[in-house]
């Protein structure tokens, strides 16, 4: 059972999300919050697996709340759910420690699947957000030299795995490229995240591009974010 805390300042939105999520037998609503500060307090008290976090909330916005939770309750997964799609929101949320970013116009089944994915340790971005992430990372002028030093902790195979993760490949696809078992790749990914102090694959992708391991190319059919 995945316990979810819903943080949104819109009462009708919270009620709608509760009705939607409780229709899934694998999801339990742990609580709800109307402000970012309340979300942080209730997440610490109720220990949900996932927090559905709105961006624009009074008292403390969702990005600041995400950063606080990432520092004080890193076991809690944050899924940003918002009507907004601005680049600053996306990157600030991901760097703050969010495991996913989904738009409120997503279909109900997409939201339910996202909650389960994030709870299981996967990261998630909607397709349009993914294009924005890669396009924005392509604009990074210089590698982060301080983070580059952390790469020395990785073995050659782990670094190769990180490069493929940053290209968006799944564990199964990486295993096919490297001609190894998928379980081996899962082990590599876990060790990479542990050695680099990263929460999940989203953070690994950002780290890889910011250190210059991968410089993103033009996405076929999407040279610029929509």
PDB file of C-alpha atoms in Angstrom:
ATOM      1  CA  UNK A   1       0.000   0.000   0.000  1.00  0.00           C
ATOM      2  CA  UNK A   2       1.407   3.386  -1.053  1.00  0.00           C
ATOM      3  CA  UNK A   3       0.594   6.183   1.400  1.00  0.00           C
ATOM      4  CA  UNK A   4       0.206   9.599  -0.247  1.00  0.00           C
ATOM      5  CA  UNK A   5       0.087  13.112   1.186  1.00  0.00           C
ATOM      6  CA  UNK A   6      -1.634  15.690  -1.032  1.00  0.00           C
ATOM      7  CA  UNK A   7      -0.347  19.272  -0.787  1.00  0.00           C
ATOM      8  CA  UNK A   8      -2.370  21.850  -2.736  1.00  0.00           C
ATOM      9  CA  UNK A   9      -3.925  25.162  -1.697  1.00  0.00           C
ATOM     10  CA  UNK A  10      -7.033  24.504  -3.823  1.00  0.00           C
ATOM     11  CA  UNK A  11      -9.642  22.655  -1.753  1.00  0.00           C
ATOM     12  CA  UNK A  12     -11.495  21.351  -4.805  1.00  0.00           C
ATOM     13  CA  UNK A  13      -8.262  20.087  -6.333  1.00  0.00           C
ATOM     14  CA  UNK A  14      -7.380  18.221  -3.135  1.00  0.00           C
ATOM     15  CA  UNK A  15     -10.870  16.693  -2.999  1.00  0.00           C
ATOM     16  CA  UNK A  16     -10.633  15.620  -6.632  1.00  0.00           C
ATOM     17  CA  UNK A  17      -7.205  14.062  -6.146  1.00  0.00           C
ATOM     18  CA  UNK A  18      -8.370  12.186  -3.073  1.00  0.00           C
ATOM     19  CA  UNK A  19     -11.363  10.774  -4.960  1.00  0.00           C
ATOM     20  CA  UNK A  20      -9.174   9.800  -7.902  1.00  0.00           C
ATOM     21  CA  UNK A  21      -6.367   8.178  -5.935  1.00  0.00           C
ATOM     22  CA  UNK A  22      -8.555   6.282  -3.491  1.00  0.00           C
ATOM     23  CA  UNK A  23     -10.129   4.512  -6.464  1.00  0.00           C
ATOM     24  CA  UNK A  24      -6.840   2.620  -6.710  1.00  0.00           C
ATOM     25  CA  UNK A  25      -6.717  -0.196  -4.118  1.00  0.00           C
ATOM     26  CA  UNK A  26      -2.944   0.168  -3.846  1.00  0.00           C
ATOM     27  CA  UNK A  27      -3.066   3.803  -2.674  1.00  0.00           C
ATOM     28  CA  UNK A  28      -3.991   5.187   0.741  1.00  0.00           C
ATOM     29  CA  UNK A  29      -4.353   8.907   1.490  1.00  0.00           C
ATOM     30  CA  UNK A  30      -2.146   9.655   4.483  1.00  0.00           C
ATOM     31  CA  UNK A  31      -3.295  13.262   4.774  1.00  0.00           C
ATOM     32  CA  UNK A  32      -3.585  16.613   3.050  1.00  0.00           C
ATOM     33  CA  UNK A  33      -2.053  20.068   3.357  1.00  0.00           C
ATOM     34  CA  UNK A  34      -3.013  23.523   2.077  1.00  0.00           C
ATOM     35  CA  UNK A  35       0.404  25.221   2.399  1.00  0.00           C
ATOM     36  CA  UNK A  36       3.999  24.267   1.866  1.00  0.00           C
ATOM     37  CA  UNK A  37       4.824  24.624   5.545  1.00  0.00           C
ATOM     38  CA  UNK A  38       1.903  22.396   6.483  1.00  0.00           C
ATOM     39  CA  UNK A  39       3.049  19.858   3.885  1.00  0.00           C
ATOM     40  CA  UNK A  40       6.512  19.682   5.455  1.00  0.00           C
ATOM     41  CA  UNK A  41       5.113  19.288   8.973  1.00  0.00           C
ATOM     42  CA  UNK A  42       2.596  16.612   8.001  1.00  0.00           C
ATOM     43  CA  UNK A  43       5.086  14.701   5.868  1.00  0.00           C
ATOM     44  CA  UNK A  44       7.437  14.484   8.840  1.00  0.00           C
ATOM     45  CA  UNK A  45       4.612  13.444  11.156  1.00  0.00           C
ATOM     46  CA  UNK A  46       2.720  11.025   8.876  1.00  0.00           C
ATOM     47  CA  UNK A  47       5.703   9.589   6.939  1.00  0.00           C
ATOM     48  CA  UNK A  48       3.975   9.042   3.568  1.00  0.00           C
ATOM     49  CA  UNK A  49       5.820   7.281   0.759  1.00  0.00           C
ATOM     50  CA  UNK A  50       4.861  10.014  -1.722  1.00  0.00           C
ATOM     51  CA  UNK A  51       3.917  13.682  -1.477  1.00  0.00           C
ATOM     52  CA  UNK A  52       1.929  15.178  -4.347  1.00  0.00           C
ATOM     53  CA  UNK A  53       3.255  18.732  -4.177  1.00  0.00           C
ATOM     54  CA  UNK A  54       1.745  21.797  -5.850  1.00  0.00           C
ATOM     55  CA  UNK A  55       4.192  24.568  -6.783  1.00  0.00           C
ATOM     56  CA  UNK A  56       2.304  27.750  -5.969  1.00  0.00           C
ATOM     57  CA  UNK A  57       1.128  27.648  -2.354  1.00  0.00           C
ATOM     58  CA  UNK A  58       0.961  30.274   0.389  1.00  0.00           C
ATOM     59  CA  UNK A  59       3.305  30.460   3.376  1.00  0.00           C
ATOM     60  CA  UNK A  60       5.965  28.267   1.716  1.00  0.00           C
ATOM     61  CA  UNK A  61       5.950  27.347  -1.964  1.00  0.00           C
ATOM     62  CA  UNK A  62       6.189  23.776  -3.176  1.00  0.00           C
ATOM     63  CA  UNK A  63       9.799  24.041  -4.308  1.00  0.00           C
ATOM     64  CA  UNK A  64      11.007  25.348  -0.951  1.00  0.00           C
ATOM     65  CA  UNK A  65       8.941  22.670   0.785  1.00  0.00           C
ATOM     66  CA  UNK A  66      10.490  20.020  -1.449  1.00  0.00           C
ATOM     67  CA  UNK A  67      13.976  21.205  -0.568  1.00  0.00           C
ATOM     68  CA  UNK A  68      13.221  21.076   3.156  1.00  0.00           C
ATOM     69  CA  UNK A  69      11.789  17.564   2.914  1.00  0.00           C
ATOM     70  CA  UNK A  70      14.703  16.342   0.811  1.00  0.00           C
ATOM     71  CA  UNK A  71      17.073  17.459   3.541  1.00  0.00           C
ATOM     72  CA  UNK A  72      15.115  16.314   6.589  1.00  0.00           C
ATOM     73  CA  UNK A  73      13.084  13.355   5.266  1.00  0.00           C
ATOM     74  CA  UNK A  74      14.968  12.021   2.218  1.00  0.00           C
ATOM     75  CA  UNK A  75      12.988   8.776   2.271  1.00  0.00           C
ATOM     76  CA  UNK A  76       9.845  10.686   1.216  1.00  0.00           C
ATOM     77  CA  UNK A  77       9.413  10.898  -2.562  1.00  0.00           C
ATOM     78  CA  UNK A  78       8.147  14.186  -3.983  1.00  0.00           C
ATOM     79  CA  UNK A  79       6.011  14.286  -7.123  1.00  0.00           C
ATOM     80  CA  UNK A  80       5.442  17.842  -8.309  1.00  0.00           C
ATOM     81  CA  UNK A  81       1.930  18.237  -9.723  1.00  0.00           C
ATOM     82  CA  UNK A  82       1.199  21.629 -11.260  1.00  0.00           C
ATOM     83  CA  UNK A  83      -0.570  23.513 -14.023  1.00  0.00           C
ATOM     84  CA  UNK A  84       2.625  25.426 -14.729  1.00  0.00           C
ATOM     85  CA  UNK A  85       5.379  24.348 -17.085  1.00  0.00           C
ATOM     86  CA  UNK A  86       7.947  27.142 -16.826  1.00  0.00           C
ATOM     87  CA  UNK A  87      11.587  26.085 -16.997  1.00  0.00           C
ATOM     88  CA  UNK A  88      12.473  27.678 -13.663  1.00  0.00           C
ATOM     89  CA  UNK A  89       9.852  25.612 -11.866  1.00  0.00           C
ATOM     90  CA  UNK A  90      11.075  22.412 -13.491  1.00  0.00           C
ATOM     91  CA  UNK A  91      14.743  22.867 -12.733  1.00  0.00           C
ATOM     92  CA  UNK A  92      14.299  24.364  -9.296  1.00  0.00           C
ATOM     93  CA  UNK A  93      12.008  21.466  -8.330  1.00  0.00           C
ATOM     94  CA  UNK A  94      14.349  18.779  -9.649  1.00  0.00           C
ATOM     95  CA  UNK A  95      17.391  20.311  -8.025  1.00  0.00           C
ATOM     96  CA  UNK A  96      15.451  20.647  -4.787  1.00  0.00           C
ATOM     97  CA  UNK A  97      15.052  16.875  -4.764  1.00  0.00           C
ATOM     98  CA  UNK A  98      11.771  16.124  -6.544  1.00  0.00           C
ATOM     99  CA  UNK A  99      11.554  12.643  -8.051  1.00  0.00           C
ATOM    100  CA  UNK A 100       9.031  13.605 -10.691  1.00  0.00           C
ATOM    101  CA  UNK A 101       7.200  16.460 -12.363  1.00  0.00           C
ATOM    102  CA  UNK A 102       3.726  15.919 -13.778  1.00  0.00           C
ATOM    103  CA  UNK A 103       1.267  18.428 -15.209  1.00  0.00           C
ATOM    104  CA  UNK A 104      -2.277  18.589 -13.816  1.00  0.00           C
ATOM    105  CA  UNK A 105      -3.671  18.045 -17.288  1.00  0.00           C
ATOM    106  CA  UNK A 106      -2.281  14.487 -17.196  1.00  0.00           C
ATOM    107  CA  UNK A 107      -4.837  11.700 -17.538  1.00  0.00           C
ATOM    108  CA  UNK A 108      -6.026   9.996 -14.310  1.00  0.00           C
ATOM    109  CA  UNK A 109      -4.303   6.731 -15.184  1.00  0.00           C
ATOM    110  CA  UNK A 110      -1.045   8.632 -15.780  1.00  0.00           C
ATOM    111  CA  UNK A 111      -1.216  10.189 -12.324  1.00  0.00           C
ATOM    112  CA  UNK A 112      -1.897   6.862 -10.621  1.00  0.00           C
ATOM    113  CA  UNK A 113       0.943   5.223 -12.543  1.00  0.00           C
ATOM    114  CA  UNK A 114       3.221   8.141 -11.602  1.00  0.00           C
ATOM    115  CA  UNK A 115       2.489   7.733  -7.899  1.00  0.00           C
ATOM    116  CA  UNK A 116       3.341   4.032  -8.030  1.00  0.00           C
ATOM    117  CA  UNK A 117       6.466   4.673 -10.124  1.00  0.00           C
ATOM    118  CA  UNK A 118       7.839   7.314  -7.768  1.00  0.00           C
ATOM    119  CA  UNK A 119       6.978   5.199  -4.709  1.00  0.00           C
ATOM    120  CA  UNK A 120       8.961   2.281  -6.144  1.00  0.00           C
ATOM    121  CA  UNK A 121      12.044   4.458  -6.547  1.00  0.00           C
ATOM    122  CA  UNK A 122      11.737   5.393 -10.203  1.00  0.00           C
ATOM    123  CA  UNK A 123      11.817   8.972 -11.443  1.00  0.00           C
ATOM    124  CA  UNK A 124       9.229  10.466 -13.737  1.00  0.00           C
ATOM    125  CA  UNK A 125       8.796  13.408 -16.051  1.00  0.00           C
ATOM    126  CA  UNK A 126       6.017  14.085 -18.524  1.00  0.00           C
ATOM    127  CA  UNK A 127       7.210  13.984 -22.182  1.00  0.00           C
ATOM    128  CA  UNK A 128       6.971  17.755 -22.695  1.00  0.00           C
ATOM    129  CA  UNK A 129       8.908  18.346 -19.478  1.00  0.00           C
ATOM    130  CA  UNK A 130      11.579  15.849 -20.543  1.00  0.00           C
ATOM    131  CA  UNK A 131      12.154  17.801 -23.765  1.00  0.00           C
ATOM    132  CA  UNK A 132      12.544  20.990 -21.760  1.00  0.00           C
ATOM    133  CA  UNK A 133      14.998  19.354 -19.375  1.00  0.00           C
ATOM    134  CA  UNK A 134      17.252  18.129 -22.178  1.00  0.00           C
ATOM    135  CA  UNK A 135      17.043  21.415 -24.093  1.00  0.00           C
ATOM    136  CA  UNK A 136      17.889  23.419 -20.970  1.00  0.00           C
ATOM    137  CA  UNK A 137      20.792  21.146 -20.099  1.00  0.00           C
ATOM    138  CA  UNK A 138      22.112  21.624 -23.618  1.00  0.00           C
ATOM    139  CA  UNK A 139      22.579  25.300 -22.782  1.00  0.00           C
ATOM    140  CA  UNK A 140      24.940  24.594 -19.880  1.00  0.00           C
ATOM    141  CA  UNK A 141      28.041  26.623 -20.830  1.00  0.00           C
ATOM    142  CA  UNK A 142      30.726  24.824 -18.836  1.00  0.00           C
ATOM    143  CA  UNK A 143      30.956  21.620 -16.802  1.00  0.00           C
ATOM    144  CA  UNK A 144      30.732  21.806 -13.026  1.00  0.00           C
ATOM    145  CA  UNK A 145      34.338  21.109 -12.020  1.00  0.00           C
ATOM    146  CA  UNK A 146      33.521  20.552  -8.346  1.00  0.00           C
ATOM    147  CA  UNK A 147      31.097  17.763  -9.226  1.00  0.00           C
ATOM    148  CA  UNK A 148      33.506  16.349 -11.801  1.00  0.00           C
ATOM    149  CA  UNK A 149      35.834  15.364  -8.963  1.00  0.00           C
ATOM    150  CA  UNK A 150      33.115  13.032  -7.602  1.00  0.00           C
ATOM    151  CA  UNK A 151      33.314  10.986 -10.801  1.00  0.00           C
ATOM    152  CA  UNK A 152      36.643   9.553  -9.661  1.00  0.00           C
ATOM    153  CA  UNK A 153      34.701   7.361  -7.217  1.00  0.00           C
ATOM    154  CA  UNK A 154      33.028   5.538 -10.120  1.00  0.00           C
ATOM    155  CA  UNK A 155      34.465   2.486 -11.837  1.00  0.00           C
ATOM    156  CA  UNK A 156      34.789   2.644 -15.649  1.00  0.00           C
ATOM    157  CA  UNK A 157      31.686   0.443 -16.031  1.00  0.00           C
ATOM    158  CA  UNK A 158      29.699   2.593 -13.591  1.00  0.00           C
ATOM    159  CA  UNK A 159      30.665   5.720 -15.498  1.00  0.00           C
ATOM    160  CA  UNK A 160      29.635   4.075 -18.747  1.00  0.00           C
ATOM    161  CA  UNK A 161      26.307   3.139 -17.158  1.00  0.00           C
ATOM    162  CA  UNK A 162      25.809   6.730 -15.973  1.00  0.00           C
ATOM    163  CA  UNK A 163      26.369   8.005 -19.514  1.00  0.00           C
ATOM    164  CA  UNK A 164      23.644   5.693 -20.793  1.00  0.00           C
ATOM    165  CA  UNK A 165      21.265   6.628 -17.976  1.00  0.00           C
ATOM    166  CA  UNK A 166      21.761  10.270 -18.960  1.00  0.00           C
ATOM    167  CA  UNK A 167      20.707   9.448 -22.507  1.00  0.00           C
ATOM    168  CA  UNK A 168      17.377   8.265 -21.150  1.00  0.00           C
ATOM    169  CA  UNK A 169      17.909   4.518 -21.550  1.00  0.00           C
ATOM    170  CA  UNK A 170      16.093   2.107 -19.245  1.00  0.00           C
ATOM    171  CA  UNK A 171      17.942  -0.578 -17.288  1.00  0.00           C
ATOM    172  CA  UNK A 172      16.860  -3.159 -19.851  1.00  0.00           C
ATOM    173  CA  UNK A 173      18.146  -1.045 -22.740  1.00  0.00           C
ATOM    174  CA  UNK A 174      21.449  -0.383 -20.973  1.00  0.00           C
ATOM    175  CA  UNK A 175      21.850  -4.105 -20.312  1.00  0.00           C
ATOM    176  CA  UNK A 176      21.379  -4.787 -24.021  1.00  0.00           C
ATOM    177  CA  UNK A 177      23.985  -2.182 -24.968  1.00  0.00           C
ATOM    178  CA  UNK A 178      26.545  -3.478 -22.469  1.00  0.00           C
ATOM    179  CA  UNK A 179      25.596  -7.132 -23.026  1.00  0.00           C
ATOM    180  CA  UNK A 180      25.018  -7.918 -19.354  1.00  0.00           C
ATOM    181  CA  UNK A 181      22.088  -8.977 -17.184  1.00  0.00           C
ATOM    182  CA  UNK A 182      19.517  -6.337 -16.249  1.00  0.00           C
ATOM    183  CA  UNK A 183      20.129  -7.152 -12.569  1.00  0.00           C
ATOM    184  CA  UNK A 184      23.756  -6.113 -13.056  1.00  0.00           C
ATOM    185  CA  UNK A 185      22.664  -2.721 -14.325  1.00  0.00           C
ATOM    186  CA  UNK A 186      20.310  -2.262 -11.376  1.00  0.00           C
ATOM    187  CA  UNK A 187      23.279  -2.888  -9.087  1.00  0.00           C
ATOM    188  CA  UNK A 188      25.435  -0.402 -11.024  1.00  0.00           C
ATOM    189  CA  UNK A 189      22.727   2.274 -10.823  1.00  0.00           C
ATOM    190  CA  UNK A 190      22.297   1.794  -7.067  1.00  0.00           C
ATOM    191  CA  UNK A 191      26.057   2.117  -6.536  1.00  0.00           C
ATOM    192  CA  UNK A 192      26.230   5.204  -8.760  1.00  0.00           C
ATOM    193  CA  UNK A 193      23.477   6.937  -6.797  1.00  0.00           C
ATOM    194  CA  UNK A 194      25.109   5.987  -3.488  1.00  0.00           C
ATOM    195  CA  UNK A 195      28.626   7.093  -4.487  1.00  0.00           C
ATOM    196  CA  UNK A 196      27.456  10.405  -5.930  1.00  0.00           C
ATOM    197  CA  UNK A 197      24.920  11.119  -3.189  1.00  0.00           C
ATOM    198  CA  UNK A 198      22.005  11.296  -5.620  1.00  0.00           C
ATOM    199  CA  UNK A 199      18.365  10.469  -4.907  1.00  0.00           C
ATOM    200  CA  UNK A 200      17.266   8.934  -8.194  1.00  0.00           C
ATOM    201  CA  UNK A 201      17.716   8.757 -11.962  1.00  0.00           C
ATOM    202  CA  UNK A 202      16.461  12.303 -12.536  1.00  0.00           C
ATOM    203  CA  UNK A 203      19.219  13.621 -10.306  1.00  0.00           C
ATOM    204  CA  UNK A 204      21.702  11.351 -12.093  1.00  0.00           C
ATOM    205  CA  UNK A 205      20.721  12.786 -15.475  1.00  0.00           C
ATOM    206  CA  UNK A 206      21.173  16.350 -14.236  1.00  0.00           C
ATOM    207  CA  UNK A 207      24.511  15.452 -12.643  1.00  0.00           C
ATOM    208  CA  UNK A 208      25.771  13.806 -15.836  1.00  0.00           C
ATOM    209  CA  UNK A 209      25.029  16.806 -18.012  1.00  0.00           C
ATOM    210  CA  UNK A 210      26.225  19.392 -15.506  1.00  0.00           C
ATOM    211  CA  UNK A 211      29.577  17.624 -15.181  1.00  0.00           C
ATOM    212  CA  UNK A 212      29.947  17.420 -18.948  1.00  0.00           C
ATOM    213  CA  UNK A 213      29.750  13.617 -19.212  1.00  0.00           C
ATOM    214  CA  UNK A 214      26.974  13.918 -21.759  1.00  0.00           C
ATOM    215  CA  UNK A 215      26.304  16.911 -23.914  1.00  0.00           C
ATOM    216  CA  UNK A 216      22.759  16.543 -25.229  1.00  0.00           C
ATOM    217  CA  UNK A 217      22.132  16.606 -28.942  1.00  0.00           C
ATOM    218  CA  UNK A 218      19.155  18.011 -30.788  1.00  0.00           C
ATOM    219  CA  UNK A 219      16.083  15.850 -30.149  1.00  0.00           C
ATOM    220  CA  UNK A 220      14.706  14.618 -33.443  1.00  0.00           C
ATOM    221  CA  UNK A 221      11.594  16.597 -34.256  1.00  0.00           C
ATOM    222  CA  UNK A 222      11.982  18.815 -31.174  1.00  0.00           C
ATOM    223  CA  UNK A 223      14.960  21.188 -31.591  1.00  0.00           C
ATOM    224  CA  UNK A 224      13.395  23.506 -28.994  1.00  0.00           C
ATOM    225  CA  UNK A 225      11.009  22.895 -26.127  1.00  0.00           C
ATOM    226  CA  UNK A 226       7.353  23.319 -26.937  1.00  0.00           C
TER     227      UNK A 226
END
